[in-house]
């Protein structure tokens, strides 16, 4: 079975994001989609529930810049 995931693009994609920037972007994503967000851990690895589904946030390089990749855990 495939695990679901999504990417969050960063405004300053050339700078490796801090945990504060990652959490802030995840919060903004949840607000924009109207999903319920609960952080499990705000330290790396950052884990959170989004509508009762557990995700882990990882930093990946996409299109020449950093992006947050959130995948089901």
PDB file of C-alpha atoms in Angstrom:
ATOM      1  CA  UNK A   1       0.000   0.000   0.000  1.00  0.00           C
ATOM      2  CA  UNK A   2       1.257   3.485  -0.839  1.00  0.00           C
ATOM      3  CA  UNK A   3       1.731   6.105   1.830  1.00  0.00           C
ATOM      4  CA  UNK A   4       0.272   9.529   1.129  1.00  0.00           C
ATOM      5  CA  UNK A   5       2.251  12.712   1.319  1.00  0.00           C
ATOM      6  CA  UNK A   6       2.460  16.302   0.178  1.00  0.00           C
ATOM      7  CA  UNK A   7       5.040  19.031  -0.431  1.00  0.00           C
ATOM      8  CA  UNK A   8       5.106  22.537   0.984  1.00  0.00           C
ATOM      9  CA  UNK A   9       7.164  25.014  -1.015  1.00  0.00           C
ATOM     10  CA  UNK A  10       9.264  27.490   0.950  1.00  0.00           C
ATOM     11  CA  UNK A  11       9.481  31.223   0.192  1.00  0.00           C
ATOM     12  CA  UNK A  12      13.250  31.277   0.745  1.00  0.00           C
ATOM     13  CA  UNK A  13      13.961  27.919  -0.834  1.00  0.00           C
ATOM     14  CA  UNK A  14      17.727  28.434  -1.123  1.00  0.00           C
ATOM     15  CA  UNK A  15      18.245  28.493   2.657  1.00  0.00           C
ATOM     16  CA  UNK A  16      17.956  25.304   4.716  1.00  0.00           C
ATOM     17  CA  UNK A  17      14.895  25.904   6.959  1.00  0.00           C
ATOM     18  CA  UNK A  18      14.994  25.931  10.760  1.00  0.00           C
ATOM     19  CA  UNK A  19      12.498  23.901  12.802  1.00  0.00           C
ATOM     20  CA  UNK A  20      10.614  27.146  13.526  1.00  0.00           C
ATOM     21  CA  UNK A  21      10.241  27.857   9.788  1.00  0.00           C
ATOM     22  CA  UNK A  22       9.144  24.276   9.106  1.00  0.00           C
ATOM     23  CA  UNK A  23       6.484  24.341  11.857  1.00  0.00           C
ATOM     24  CA  UNK A  24       5.236  27.745  10.723  1.00  0.00           C
ATOM     25  CA  UNK A  25       4.835  26.533   7.134  1.00  0.00           C
ATOM     26  CA  UNK A  26       2.997  23.404   8.292  1.00  0.00           C
ATOM     27  CA  UNK A  27       0.649  25.579  10.388  1.00  0.00           C
ATOM     28  CA  UNK A  28      -0.041  27.833   7.393  1.00  0.00           C
ATOM     29  CA  UNK A  29      -0.730  24.768   5.231  1.00  0.00           C
ATOM     30  CA  UNK A  30      -3.231  23.406   7.775  1.00  0.00           C
ATOM     31  CA  UNK A  31      -4.995  26.778   8.005  1.00  0.00           C
ATOM     32  CA  UNK A  32      -5.234  27.069   4.210  1.00  0.00           C
ATOM     33  CA  UNK A  33      -6.697  23.562   3.841  1.00  0.00           C
ATOM     34  CA  UNK A  34      -8.940  23.785   6.917  1.00  0.00           C
ATOM     35  CA  UNK A  35      -7.457  20.628   8.425  1.00  0.00           C
ATOM     36  CA  UNK A  36      -6.959  20.081  12.166  1.00  0.00           C
ATOM     37  CA  UNK A  37      -3.277  20.177  13.160  1.00  0.00           C
ATOM     38  CA  UNK A  38      -1.672  18.744  16.309  1.00  0.00           C
ATOM     39  CA  UNK A  39       2.117  18.667  16.640  1.00  0.00           C
ATOM     40  CA  UNK A  40       3.572  15.553  18.262  1.00  0.00           C
ATOM     41  CA  UNK A  41       7.152  16.832  18.114  1.00  0.00           C
ATOM     42  CA  UNK A  42       8.478  20.233  17.063  1.00  0.00           C
ATOM     43  CA  UNK A  43      12.072  18.974  17.144  1.00  0.00           C
ATOM     44  CA  UNK A  44      13.604  16.957  14.339  1.00  0.00           C
ATOM     45  CA  UNK A  45      12.123  14.779  13.145  1.00  0.00           C
ATOM     46  CA  UNK A  46       9.038  16.999  13.195  1.00  0.00           C
ATOM     47  CA  UNK A  47       5.918  14.861  13.518  1.00  0.00           C
ATOM     48  CA  UNK A  48       2.308  15.952  13.544  1.00  0.00           C
ATOM     49  CA  UNK A  49      -1.281  14.803  13.118  1.00  0.00           C
ATOM     50  CA  UNK A  50      -3.260  16.359  10.290  1.00  0.00           C
ATOM     51  CA  UNK A  51      -6.905  15.335  10.564  1.00  0.00           C
ATOM     52  CA  UNK A  52      -5.834  12.398  12.773  1.00  0.00           C
ATOM     53  CA  UNK A  53      -3.247  11.090  10.273  1.00  0.00           C
ATOM     54  CA  UNK A  54       0.345  10.982  11.540  1.00  0.00           C
ATOM     55  CA  UNK A  55       2.915  12.684   9.287  1.00  0.00           C
ATOM     56  CA  UNK A  56       6.661  13.235   9.485  1.00  0.00           C
ATOM     57  CA  UNK A  57       8.224  16.328   7.882  1.00  0.00           C
ATOM     58  CA  UNK A  58      11.459  15.938   5.947  1.00  0.00           C
ATOM     59  CA  UNK A  59      13.448  18.506   4.023  1.00  0.00           C
ATOM     60  CA  UNK A  60      14.083  17.634   0.402  1.00  0.00           C
ATOM     61  CA  UNK A  61      15.701  19.371  -2.545  1.00  0.00           C
ATOM     62  CA  UNK A  62      13.280  20.088  -5.388  1.00  0.00           C
ATOM     63  CA  UNK A  63      13.775  22.190  -8.492  1.00  0.00           C
ATOM     64  CA  UNK A  64      16.972  23.714  -7.165  1.00  0.00           C
ATOM     65  CA  UNK A  65      15.664  24.654  -3.704  1.00  0.00           C
ATOM     66  CA  UNK A  66      14.545  23.180  -0.414  1.00  0.00           C
ATOM     67  CA  UNK A  67      10.997  21.985   0.154  1.00  0.00           C
ATOM     68  CA  UNK A  68       9.171  20.378   3.063  1.00  0.00           C
ATOM     69  CA  UNK A  69       8.015  16.865   2.237  1.00  0.00           C
ATOM     70  CA  UNK A  70       5.354  15.573   4.631  1.00  0.00           C
ATOM     71  CA  UNK A  71       4.636  11.860   4.432  1.00  0.00           C
ATOM     72  CA  UNK A  72       2.411   9.497   6.373  1.00  0.00           C
ATOM     73  CA  UNK A  73       4.249   7.667   9.078  1.00  0.00           C
TER      74      UNK A  73
END
